[in-house]
PDB file of C-alpha atoms in Angstrom:
ATOM      1  CA  MET A   1    -158.097 -27.039 135.672  1.00  0.00           C
ATOM      2  CA  ARG A   2    -160.285 -28.584 137.708  1.00  0.00           C
ATOM      3  CA  THR A   3    -160.073 -27.699 141.687  1.00  0.00           C
ATOM      4  CA  LEU A   4    -160.484 -30.188 144.516  1.00  0.00           C
ATOM      5  CA  THR A   5    -161.212 -30.193 148.400  1.00  0.00           C
ATOM      6  CA  LEU A   6    -158.649 -31.680 150.693  1.00  0.00           C
ATOM      7  CA  PRO A   7    -159.797 -31.113 154.741  1.00  0.00           C
ATOM      8  CA  TYR A   8    -156.609 -30.726 157.400  1.00  0.00           C
ATOM      9  CA  ALA A   9    -156.225 -29.460 160.761  1.00  0.00           C
ATOM     10  CA  GLY A  10    -154.260 -27.181 162.403  1.00  0.00           C
ATOM     11  CA  PRO A  11    -153.696 -26.602 165.955  1.00  0.00           C
ATOM     12  CA  ALA A  12    -155.994 -23.429 166.107  1.00  0.00           C
ATOM     13  CA  GLY A  13    -158.785 -25.711 164.128  1.00  0.00           C
ATOM     14  CA  GLY A  14    -158.975 -27.583 160.505  1.00  0.00           C
ATOM     15  CA  GLY A  15    -160.879 -25.955 157.061  1.00  0.00           C
ATOM     16  CA  THR A  16    -160.376 -27.464 153.732  1.00  0.00           C
ATOM     17  CA  VAL A  17    -158.214 -26.427 151.180  1.00  0.00           C
ATOM     18  CA  GLU A  18    -158.544 -25.632 147.932  1.00  0.00           C
ATOM     19  CA  TYR A  19    -155.889 -27.036 144.641  1.00  0.00           C
ATOM     20  CA  ALA A  20    -155.536 -28.036 141.519  1.00  0.00           C
ATOM     21  CA  CYS A  21    -153.003 -30.642 139.734  1.00  0.00           C
ATOM     22  CA  ALA A  22    -151.494 -30.241 136.093  1.00  0.00           C
ATOM     23  CA  GLY A  23    -149.782 -32.881 134.828  1.00  0.00           C
ATOM     24  CA  ALA A  24    -149.700 -37.080 134.843  1.00  0.00           C
ATOM     25  CA  GLU A  25    -148.030 -38.540 137.369  1.00  0.00           C
ATOM     26  CA  HIS A  26    -144.459 -40.561 136.754  1.00  0.00           C
ATOM     27  CA  GLY A  27    -144.993 -44.004 135.185  1.00  0.00           C
ATOM     28  CA  ALA A  28    -149.280 -43.104 134.574  1.00  0.00           C
ATOM     29  CA  GLY A  29    -149.524 -44.686 131.351  1.00  0.00           C
ATOM     30  CA  VAL A  30    -145.813 -43.351 130.388  1.00  0.00           C
ATOM     31  CA  SER A  31    -143.074 -45.489 129.911  1.00  0.00           C
ATOM     32  CA  THR A  32    -139.142 -44.755 131.226  1.00  0.00           C
ATOM     33  CA  PRO A  33    -136.630 -46.595 131.297  1.00  0.00           C
ATOM     34  CA  ALA A  34    -136.322 -47.965 135.272  1.00  0.00           C
ATOM     35  CA  ASP A  35    -132.888 -45.483 136.181  1.00  0.00           C
ATOM     36  CA  THR A  36    -134.831 -42.432 135.107  1.00  0.00           C
ATOM     37  CA  PRO A  37    -135.477 -40.954 137.993  1.00  0.00           C
ATOM     38  CA  ALA A  38    -139.387 -40.036 138.642  1.00  0.00           C
ATOM     39  CA  PRO A  39    -139.480 -36.172 137.756  1.00  0.00           C
ATOM     40  CA  PRO A  40    -140.753 -33.551 140.618  1.00  0.00           C
ATOM     41  CA  THR A  41    -144.643 -33.152 141.979  1.00  0.00           C
ATOM     42  CA  THR A  42    -144.017 -29.497 142.714  1.00  0.00           C
ATOM     43  CA  LEU A  43    -145.969 -27.599 144.897  1.00  0.00           C
ATOM     44  CA  PHE A  44    -146.733 -23.811 144.075  1.00  0.00           C
ATOM     45  CA  LEU A  45    -148.258 -21.670 147.239  1.00  0.00           C
ATOM     46  CA  HIS A  46    -149.586 -18.232 145.789  1.00  0.00           C
ATOM     47  CA  GLY A  47    -149.029 -14.650 148.142  1.00  0.00           C
ATOM     48  CA  LEU A  48    -151.726 -12.314 149.693  1.00  0.00           C
ATOM     49  CA  ALA A  49    -154.680 -11.557 148.295  1.00  0.00           C
ATOM     50  CA  GLY A  50    -152.751 -13.514 145.399  1.00  0.00           C
ATOM     51  CA  SER A  51    -154.903 -16.765 143.453  1.00  0.00           C
ATOM     52  CA  ILE A  52    -153.665 -19.982 141.392  1.00  0.00           C
ATOM     53  CA  ASP A  53    -153.363 -18.162 138.260  1.00  0.00           C
ATOM     54  CA  ASP A  54    -150.597 -15.833 139.652  1.00  0.00           C
ATOM     55  CA  THR A  55    -148.190 -19.142 140.270  1.00  0.00           C
ATOM     56  CA  ARG A  56    -148.586 -20.820 137.361  1.00  0.00           C
ATOM     57  CA  PRO A  57    -146.906 -18.684 134.941  1.00  0.00           C
ATOM     58  CA  LEU A  58    -144.108 -19.432 137.204  1.00  0.00           C
ATOM     59  CA  ALA A  59    -143.867 -23.112 136.508  1.00  0.00           C
ATOM     60  CA  SER A  60    -144.018 -22.912 132.895  1.00  0.00           C
ATOM     61  CA  GLY A  61    -141.209 -25.340 131.869  1.00  0.00           C
ATOM     62  CA  VAL A  62    -140.831 -27.593 135.202  1.00  0.00           C
ATOM     63  CA  PRO A  63    -141.328 -30.896 134.469  1.00  0.00           C
ATOM     64  CA  GLY A  64    -143.529 -33.729 136.455  1.00  0.00           C
ATOM     65  CA  ARG A  65    -146.953 -32.664 137.967  1.00  0.00           C
ATOM     66  CA  LYS A  66    -148.146 -29.596 139.148  1.00  0.00           C
ATOM     67  CA  VAL A  67    -150.126 -28.528 142.465  1.00  0.00           C
ATOM     68  CA  PHE A  68    -152.075 -25.355 142.702  1.00  0.00           C
ATOM     69  CA  ALA A  69    -153.185 -24.697 146.135  1.00  0.00           C
ATOM     70  CA  HIS A  70    -155.704 -21.689 147.731  1.00  0.00           C
ATOM     71  CA  LEU A  71    -153.636 -21.239 150.491  1.00  0.00           C
ATOM     72  CA  PRO A  72    -156.996 -20.586 153.757  1.00  0.00           C
ATOM     73  CA  GLY A  73    -158.574 -17.082 153.079  1.00  0.00           C
ATOM     74  CA  HIS A  74    -158.214 -17.711 149.427  1.00  0.00           C
ATOM     75  CA  GLY A  75    -160.366 -18.631 146.677  1.00  0.00           C
ATOM     76  CA  ARG A  76    -162.731 -21.015 148.256  1.00  0.00           C
ATOM     77  CA  SER A  77    -160.224 -22.186 151.066  1.00  0.00           C
ATOM     78  CA  THR A  78    -160.754 -21.744 154.610  1.00  0.00           C
ATOM     79  CA  GLY A  79    -159.422 -22.229 157.907  1.00  0.00           C
ATOM     80  CA  PRO A  80    -160.214 -20.868 161.986  1.00  0.00           C
ATOM     81  CA  ASP A  81    -159.687 -16.964 162.358  1.00  0.00           C
ATOM     82  CA  PRO A  82    -157.303 -15.119 162.868  1.00  0.00           C
ATOM     83  CA  LEU A  83    -155.617 -17.054 160.013  1.00  0.00           C
ATOM     84  CA  GLY A  84    -151.549 -16.982 160.807  1.00  0.00           C
ATOM     85  CA  TYR A  85    -148.671 -19.591 159.780  1.00  0.00           C
ATOM     86  CA  ASP A  86    -149.422 -22.285 161.754  1.00  0.00           C
ATOM     87  CA  THR A  87    -152.964 -22.368 159.759  1.00  0.00           C
ATOM     88  CA  LEU A  88    -151.588 -22.052 156.041  1.00  0.00           C
ATOM     89  CA  ALA A  89    -148.830 -24.463 156.902  1.00  0.00           C
ATOM     90  CA  ALA A  90    -151.238 -27.317 157.961  1.00  0.00           C
ATOM     91  CA  ALA A  91    -153.036 -26.535 154.916  1.00  0.00           C
ATOM     92  CA  ALA A  92    -149.639 -26.413 152.861  1.00  0.00           C
ATOM     93  CA  LEU A  93    -148.524 -29.617 154.666  1.00  0.00           C
ATOM     94  CA  ALA A  94    -152.261 -31.582 154.067  1.00  0.00           C
ATOM     95  CA  VAL A  95    -151.952 -30.792 149.945  1.00  0.00           C
ATOM     96  CA  ALA A  96    -148.265 -32.129 149.550  1.00  0.00           C
ATOM     97  CA  ASP A  97    -149.062 -35.156 151.922  1.00  0.00           C
ATOM     98  CA  ARG A  98    -151.781 -36.188 149.815  1.00  0.00           C
ATOM     99  CA  GLU A  99    -150.357 -35.281 146.073  1.00  0.00           C
ATOM    100  CA  HIS A 100    -146.278 -36.238 147.094  1.00  0.00           C
ATOM    101  CA  ALA A 101    -145.543 -33.459 146.469  1.00  0.00           C
ATOM    102  CA  THR A 102    -141.606 -33.171 146.053  1.00  0.00           C
ATOM    103  CA  ALA A 103    -140.576 -30.261 145.759  1.00  0.00           C
ATOM    104  CA  ALA A 104    -142.649 -26.454 146.471  1.00  0.00           C
ATOM    105  CA  LEU A 105    -141.856 -22.989 145.585  1.00  0.00           C
ATOM    106  CA  GLY A 106    -143.671 -20.475 147.056  1.00  0.00           C
ATOM    107  CA  VAL A 107    -144.551 -16.802 146.393  1.00  0.00           C
ATOM    108  CA  SER A 108    -144.107 -13.567 149.032  1.00  0.00           C
ATOM    109  CA  LEU A 109    -147.236 -14.938 151.705  1.00  0.00           C
ATOM    110  CA  GLY A 110    -146.547 -18.735 150.255  1.00  0.00           C
ATOM    111  CA  ALA A 111    -142.671 -18.406 150.940  1.00  0.00           C
ATOM    112  CA  ALA A 112    -143.035 -17.356 154.556  1.00  0.00           C
ATOM    113  CA  THR A 113    -145.895 -20.233 154.206  1.00  0.00           C
ATOM    114  CA  LEU A 114    -142.619 -22.532 153.203  1.00  0.00           C
ATOM    115  CA  LEU A 115    -140.514 -20.728 155.853  1.00  0.00           C
ATOM    116  CA  ARG A 116    -142.520 -22.143 158.151  1.00  0.00           C
ATOM    117  CA  ILE A 117    -142.817 -25.664 156.917  1.00  0.00           C
ATOM    118  CA  LEU A 118    -138.394 -24.762 157.107  1.00  0.00           C
ATOM    119  CA  SER A 119    -138.398 -24.203 160.073  1.00  0.00           C
ATOM    120  CA  ARG A 120    -140.227 -26.995 161.601  1.00  0.00           C
ATOM    121  CA  THR A 121    -140.002 -30.091 159.134  1.00  0.00           C
ATOM    122  CA  PRO A 122    -136.634 -29.152 157.681  1.00  0.00           C
ATOM    123  CA  ASP A 123    -136.440 -31.594 155.255  1.00  0.00           C
ATOM    124  CA  ARG A 124    -140.290 -32.254 154.490  1.00  0.00           C
ATOM    125  CA  PHE A 125    -138.667 -31.190 150.530  1.00  0.00           C
ATOM    126  CA  GLU A 126    -135.857 -32.001 148.592  1.00  0.00           C
ATOM    127  CA  ARG A 127    -136.035 -28.597 146.344  1.00  0.00           C
ATOM    128  CA  VAL A 128    -137.814 -25.409 147.301  1.00  0.00           C
ATOM    129  CA  VAL A 129    -137.327 -21.704 145.940  1.00  0.00           C
ATOM    130  CA  LEU A 130    -138.746 -19.215 147.840  1.00  0.00           C
ATOM    131  CA  TYR A 131    -139.595 -16.296 145.396  1.00  0.00           C
ATOM    132  CA  LEU A 132    -139.786 -12.758 146.838  1.00  0.00           C
ATOM    133  CA  PRO A 133    -139.747 -13.427 150.531  1.00  0.00           C
ATOM    134  CA  ALA A 134    -141.053 -10.024 151.968  1.00  0.00           C
ATOM    135  CA  VAL A 135    -140.603 -11.115 155.646  1.00  0.00           C
ATOM    136  CA  ALA A 136    -139.560 -13.488 157.727  1.00  0.00           C
ATOM    137  CA  ASP A 137    -138.922 -12.881 161.990  1.00  0.00           C
ATOM    138  CA  VAL A 138    -138.708  -9.038 161.891  1.00  0.00           C
ATOM    139  CA  PRO A 139    -142.041  -7.571 161.317  1.00  0.00           C
ATOM    140  CA  ARG A 140    -142.584  -5.341 157.949  1.00  0.00           C
ATOM    141  CA  ARG A 141    -142.411  -2.337 158.483  1.00  0.00           C
ATOM    142  CA  PRO A 142    -145.784  -0.098 158.165  1.00  0.00           C
ATOM    143  CA  GLU A 143    -145.241   1.455 155.090  1.00  0.00           C
ATOM    144  CA  ALA A 144    -145.358  -2.289 153.319  1.00  0.00           C
ATOM    145  CA  VAL A 145    -148.528  -3.301 155.210  1.00  0.00           C
ATOM    146  CA  ALA A 146    -150.386  -0.304 154.228  1.00  0.00           C
ATOM    147  CA  PRO A 147    -150.862  -1.607 150.444  1.00  0.00           C
ATOM    148  CA  HIS A 148    -152.639  -4.717 151.637  1.00  0.00           C
ATOM    149  CA  ARG A 149    -154.795  -2.451 153.894  1.00  0.00           C
ATOM    150  CA  ASP A 150    -156.360  -0.318 151.894  1.00  0.00           C
ATOM    151  CA  LEU A 151    -156.494  -2.976 148.966  1.00  0.00           C
ATOM    152  CA  ALA A 152    -159.094  -5.232 151.881  1.00  0.00           C
ATOM    153  CA  ASP A 153    -160.678  -1.222 152.373  1.00  0.00           C
ATOM    154  CA  ARG A 154    -161.058  -1.148 148.079  1.00  0.00           C
ATOM    155  CA  LEU A 155    -162.109  -4.857 148.105  1.00  0.00           C
ATOM    156  CA  ALA A 156    -164.336  -4.599 151.302  1.00  0.00           C
ATOM    157  CA  ALA A 157    -166.400  -1.328 148.829  1.00  0.00           C
ATOM    158  CA  ALA A 158    -165.343  -3.388 145.257  1.00  0.00           C
ATOM    159  CA  ASP A 159    -164.176  -0.958 144.409  1.00  0.00           C
ATOM    160  CA  ALA A 160    -162.524  -2.160 141.298  1.00  0.00           C
ATOM    161  CA  PRO A 161    -159.909   0.929 140.238  1.00  0.00           C
ATOM    162  CA  GLY A 162    -158.895   1.090 143.765  1.00  0.00           C
ATOM    163  CA  VAL A 163    -158.053  -2.327 143.650  1.00  0.00           C
ATOM    164  CA  ALA A 164    -155.776  -1.849 141.191  1.00  0.00           C
ATOM    165  CA  GLU A 165    -154.162   0.580 142.767  1.00  0.00           C
ATOM    166  CA  ALA A 166    -153.730  -1.353 145.320  1.00  0.00           C
ATOM    167  CA  LEU A 167    -152.555  -4.392 143.721  1.00  0.00           C
ATOM    168  CA  LEU A 168    -150.074  -2.170 141.704  1.00  0.00           C
ATOM    169  CA  ARG A 169    -148.901  -0.731 145.330  1.00  0.00           C
ATOM    170  CA  THR A 170    -147.748  -3.744 145.406  1.00  0.00           C
ATOM    171  CA  GLN A 171    -145.048  -4.622 142.514  1.00  0.00           C
ATOM    172  CA  PRO A 172    -142.019  -2.806 142.288  1.00  0.00           C
ATOM    173  CA  LEU A 173    -141.534   0.747 141.061  1.00  0.00           C
ATOM    174  CA  ALA A 174    -139.620   0.940 138.408  1.00  0.00           C
ATOM    175  CA  VAL A 175    -143.659  -1.174 136.523  1.00  0.00           C
ATOM    176  CA  ARG A 176    -145.992  -0.008 138.178  1.00  0.00           C
ATOM    177  CA  HIS A 177    -146.484   2.376 135.460  1.00  0.00           C
ATOM    178  CA  THR A 178    -146.131   0.165 132.280  1.00  0.00           C
ATOM    179  CA  ARG A 179    -149.343  -1.067 130.865  1.00  0.00           C
ATOM    180  CA  ILE A 180    -148.521  -4.748 131.545  1.00  0.00           C
ATOM    181  CA  ALA A 181    -148.365  -4.411 135.019  1.00  0.00           C
ATOM    182  CA  GLU A 182    -151.487  -1.977 134.826  1.00  0.00           C
ATOM    183  CA  SER A 183    -153.318  -4.856 132.514  1.00  0.00           C
ATOM    184  CA  TRP A 184    -152.943  -6.838 135.233  1.00  0.00           C
ATOM    185  CA  ALA A 185    -153.618  -5.923 137.759  1.00  0.00           C
ATOM    186  CA  GLU A 186    -157.084  -4.552 136.512  1.00  0.00           C
ATOM    187  CA  ARG A 187    -157.802  -8.358 136.364  1.00  0.00           C
ATOM    188  CA  HIS A 188    -157.163  -9.447 139.271  1.00  0.00           C
ATOM    189  CA  ALA A 189    -158.791  -6.683 140.959  1.00  0.00           C
ATOM    190  CA  LYS A 190    -162.192  -7.886 138.805  1.00  0.00           C
ATOM    191  CA  GLU A 191    -160.988 -11.663 140.246  1.00  0.00           C
ATOM    192  CA  LEU A 192    -160.610 -10.886 143.852  1.00  0.00           C
ATOM    193  CA  ILE A 193    -163.718  -8.797 143.441  1.00  0.00           C
ATOM    194  CA  ALA A 194    -166.028 -11.731 142.262  1.00  0.00           C
ATOM    195  CA  GLU A 195    -164.542 -14.040 144.267  1.00  0.00           C
ATOM    196  CA  ASP A 196    -166.871 -12.022 147.058  1.00  0.00           C
ATOM    197  CA  GLY A 197    -164.994 -12.734 150.305  1.00  0.00           C
ATOM    198  CA  ASP A 198    -164.352 -11.273 153.271  1.00  0.00           C
ATOM    199  CA  PRO A 199    -161.125  -9.751 151.950  1.00  0.00           C
ATOM    200  CA  ARG A 200    -160.296  -8.717 155.982  1.00  0.00           C
ATOM    201  CA  ARG A 201    -159.941 -12.137 156.850  1.00  0.00           C
ATOM    202  CA  TRP A 202    -156.474 -11.896 155.378  1.00  0.00           C
ATOM    203  CA  LEU A 203    -155.210  -8.621 157.255  1.00  0.00           C
ATOM    204  CA  PRO A 204    -152.951 -10.394 159.991  1.00  0.00           C
ATOM    205  CA  LEU A 205    -151.447 -11.941 157.332  1.00  0.00           C
ATOM    206  CA  ALA A 206    -150.039  -8.479 156.124  1.00  0.00           C
ATOM    207  CA  ALA A 207    -148.304  -7.548 160.129  1.00  0.00           C
ATOM    208  CA  ALA A 208    -147.093 -11.737 160.449  1.00  0.00           C
ATOM    209  CA  VAL A 209    -144.199 -12.474 161.003  1.00  0.00           C
ATOM    210  CA  PRO A 210    -143.503 -16.910 159.532  1.00  0.00           C
ATOM    211  CA  LEU A 211    -140.278 -17.613 162.117  1.00  0.00           C
ATOM    212  CA  ASP A 212    -141.150 -17.203 166.335  1.00  0.00           C
ATOM    213  CA  PRO A 213    -137.970 -15.718 167.724  1.00  0.00           C
ATOM    214  CA  GLN A 214    -135.296 -19.268 167.187  1.00  0.00           C
ATOM    215  CA  GLY A 215    -137.227 -19.982 163.624  1.00  0.00           C
ATOM    216  CA  LEU A 216    -133.760 -18.311 162.046  1.00  0.00           C
ATOM    217  CA  GLU A 217    -131.947 -20.410 164.196  1.00  0.00           C
ATOM    218  CA  ARG A 218    -132.983 -23.853 163.053  1.00  0.00           C
ATOM    219  CA  LEU A 219    -133.559 -22.455 159.735  1.00  0.00           C
ATOM    220  CA  ARG A 220    -129.657 -23.654 160.128  1.00  0.00           C
ATOM    221  CA  ALA A 221    -130.378 -27.788 160.174  1.00  0.00           C
ATOM    222  CA  VAL A 222    -131.915 -27.455 156.281  1.00  0.00           C
ATOM    223  CA  ARG A 223    -129.776 -30.246 155.117  1.00  0.00           C
ATOM    224  CA  VAL A 224    -132.457 -29.487 151.107  1.00  0.00           C
ATOM    225  CA  PRO A 225    -131.013 -26.699 148.118  1.00  0.00           C
ATOM    226  CA  VAL A 226    -133.512 -23.625 148.368  1.00  0.00           C
ATOM    227  CA  LEU A 227    -133.445 -20.764 145.841  1.00  0.00           C
ATOM    228  CA  VAL A 228    -133.900 -17.447 146.911  1.00  0.00           C
ATOM    229  CA  ILE A 229    -135.103 -15.021 145.158  1.00  0.00           C
ATOM    230  CA  ALA A 230    -135.230 -11.613 144.814  1.00  0.00           C
ATOM    231  CA  GLN A 231    -135.948  -7.459 143.211  1.00  0.00           C
ATOM    232  CA  GLU A 232    -134.314  -4.587 143.556  1.00  0.00           C
ATOM    233  CA  GLY A 233    -137.182  -1.450 143.793  1.00  0.00           C
ATOM    234  CA  ASP A 234    -139.715  -3.911 145.566  1.00  0.00           C
ATOM    235  CA  PRO A 235    -140.831  -2.492 148.791  1.00  0.00           C
ATOM    236  CA  ALA A 236    -143.266  -5.303 149.132  1.00  0.00           C
ATOM    237  CA  HIS A 237    -140.815  -7.587 148.724  1.00  0.00           C
ATOM    238  CA  PRO A 238    -137.322  -5.802 150.481  1.00  0.00           C
ATOM    239  CA  VAL A 239    -134.128  -7.470 149.225  1.00  0.00           C
ATOM    240  CA  GLU A 240    -133.039  -7.365 152.815  1.00  0.00           C
ATOM    241  CA  ALA A 241    -135.041  -9.435 154.177  1.00  0.00           C
ATOM    242  CA  ALA A 242    -134.843 -12.575 150.883  1.00  0.00           C
ATOM    243  CA  ARG A 243    -130.955 -12.113 152.037  1.00  0.00           C
ATOM    244  CA  ARG A 244    -131.341 -12.411 155.781  1.00  0.00           C
ATOM    245  CA  VAL A 245    -133.251 -15.962 154.473  1.00  0.00           C
ATOM    246  CA  ALA A 246    -130.686 -16.818 152.372  1.00  0.00           C
ATOM    247  CA  ASP A 247    -127.896 -16.143 154.854  1.00  0.00           C
ATOM    248  CA  ALA A 248    -130.230 -18.316 157.989  1.00  0.00           C
ATOM    249  CA  LEU A 249    -130.109 -20.896 155.296  1.00  0.00           C
ATOM    250  CA  PRO A 250    -126.828 -23.299 154.846  1.00  0.00           C
ATOM    251  CA  THR A 251    -127.629 -24.633 151.017  1.00  0.00           C
ATOM    252  CA  ALA A 252    -129.396 -21.326 149.922  1.00  0.00           C
ATOM    253  CA  ARG A 253    -128.517 -19.770 146.461  1.00  0.00           C
ATOM    254  CA  LEU A 254    -129.537 -16.341 146.337  1.00  0.00           C
ATOM    255  CA  ILE A 255    -130.990 -14.667 142.776  1.00  0.00           C
ATOM    256  CA  VAL A 256    -131.799 -10.812 142.540  1.00  0.00           C
ATOM    257  CA  PHE A 257    -132.942  -9.381 139.708  1.00  0.00           C
ATOM    258  CA  ASP A 258    -132.494  -5.487 138.820  1.00  0.00           C
ATOM    259  CA  GLU A 259    -135.284  -3.120 139.294  1.00  0.00           C
ATOM    260  CA  ALA A 260    -137.035  -4.163 136.224  1.00  0.00           C
ATOM    261  CA  GLY A 261    -138.719  -7.131 137.921  1.00  0.00           C
ATOM    262  CA  ALA A 262    -138.150 -10.700 138.092  1.00  0.00           C
ATOM    263  CA  LEU A 263    -141.906 -11.666 136.149  1.00  0.00           C
ATOM    264  CA  TRP A 264    -142.367  -8.489 134.497  1.00  0.00           C
ATOM    265  CA  GLY A 265    -138.991  -7.715 132.865  1.00  0.00           C
ATOM    266  CA  HIS A 266    -137.090 -10.800 133.000  1.00  0.00           C
ATOM    267  CA  ARG A 267    -139.475 -13.458 133.000  1.00  0.00           C
ATOM    268  CA  ALA A 268    -137.936 -16.481 130.061  1.00  0.00           C
ATOM    269  CA  GLU A 269    -134.740 -16.571 132.026  1.00  0.00           C
ATOM    270  CA  LEU A 270    -136.683 -16.240 135.605  1.00  0.00           C
ATOM    271  CA  ARG A 271    -139.176 -19.343 134.217  1.00  0.00           C
ATOM    272  CA  GLU A 272    -134.998 -21.501 132.916  1.00  0.00           C
ATOM    273  CA  LEU A 273    -134.035 -20.218 136.694  1.00  0.00           C
ATOM    274  CA  ILE A 274    -136.844 -22.166 138.388  1.00  0.00           C
ATOM    275  CA  ALA A 275    -137.282 -25.008 135.876  1.00  0.00           C
ATOM    276  CA  GLY A 276    -133.183 -26.148 136.384  1.00  0.00           C
ATOM    277  CA  PHE A 277    -133.471 -25.418 139.999  1.00  0.00           C
ATOM    278  CA  LEU A 278    -136.401 -28.155 140.220  1.00  0.00           C
ATOM    279  CA  THR A 279    -135.047 -30.601 138.010  1.00  0.00           C
ATOM    280  CA  SER A 280    -131.139 -30.217 138.592  1.00  0.00           C
ATOM    281  CA  THR A 281    -129.554 -32.874 140.520  1.00  0.00           C
ATOM    282  CA  ASP A 282    -126.644 -30.378 141.571  1.00  0.00           C
ATOM    283  CA  ALA A 283    -126.388 -31.081 145.581  1.00  0.00           C
ATOM    284  CA  LEU A 284    -125.927 -27.481 145.944  1.00  0.00           C
ATOM    285  CA  GLN A 285    -126.114 -25.842 142.420  1.00  0.00           C
ATOM    286  CA  ARG A 286    -124.081 -22.785 143.593  1.00  0.00           C
TER     287      ARG A 286
END
C-alpha cells in the first residue's frame, strides 16, 4: 500500500503522521441501493514498537475502507519529545478526521490511545475495538516494562537476534517458543532495525498511562459499542487491565481468549469476531 503523510497539532507540539488506506470510499464507482448503510471506514492503530503491517491481519474480513496509521515514534510518523498519549491521540484523530473514520481498532498502545480519545470525546467513533489493552489508569509493573527497555537497547545496538528475543517476551507465554512466533519475531526484528530510528523515543510510552485519575470515570460517558479483547497467559497485556477497562465502559463486551493467544491460536475466530462486531447493527452485541 502507498503511504501518505498528514500534519497534525497536539498540545505539546505537532508533527506528521504516516498512514495508508485500503478499499474504496462508499459510493466511489459502486452502485448500491439508497437504503443500504455505508460500510465503515475503520482506523487501525498498532502497538508499541509495532507497525502498519501488524494490524493488517486484524482487518481481514472487515468491509469498507481500512485506514492504517503509524503512531508518532513509529514508521515515518514524527512528534515532540517526550512522546505522550496526547500526542498520539492528536495524530490518530488527524487521520480519522481526514479519512472520515467512523470506527476504530487499537492494539495495546493503539488501544490505550483510543482510551485517551474516548475519555475526552466519547462519541467520536460509532464502534471501537480495544485489542489487548495493557494499561488504563494504573501504571504497568516494572516486569512488564522491562522487555520494552530491553527491546530498545537491542534495537539501538542493531542486535537482530536480541531484538527477536525481546519481541518474543512481549507475547503470550504459551506461544513464545513456537515456530510461527519465532518466525514473526525474526522478521519483525529485521523490519524494526531497517527503520533506523531512535527506539528509545517511545520508551516513555511503555511506562505511561493513557488515563488521568478522572479518566476512568469519564469512560462511563461512552455510549457507543466497545469490544474489549484479552488473552490469558499474557504478562504484557494482563486480563486484569482489560477487565478494568471493560468494567468502566457501560457498553463494553469483554472477550477473553485462552493461553494459545487470540491471533496465534484463534486467528479465524478472532477475525470473525472483529468483522462481525464492526459491521453489526445491534446496539450492544452482548
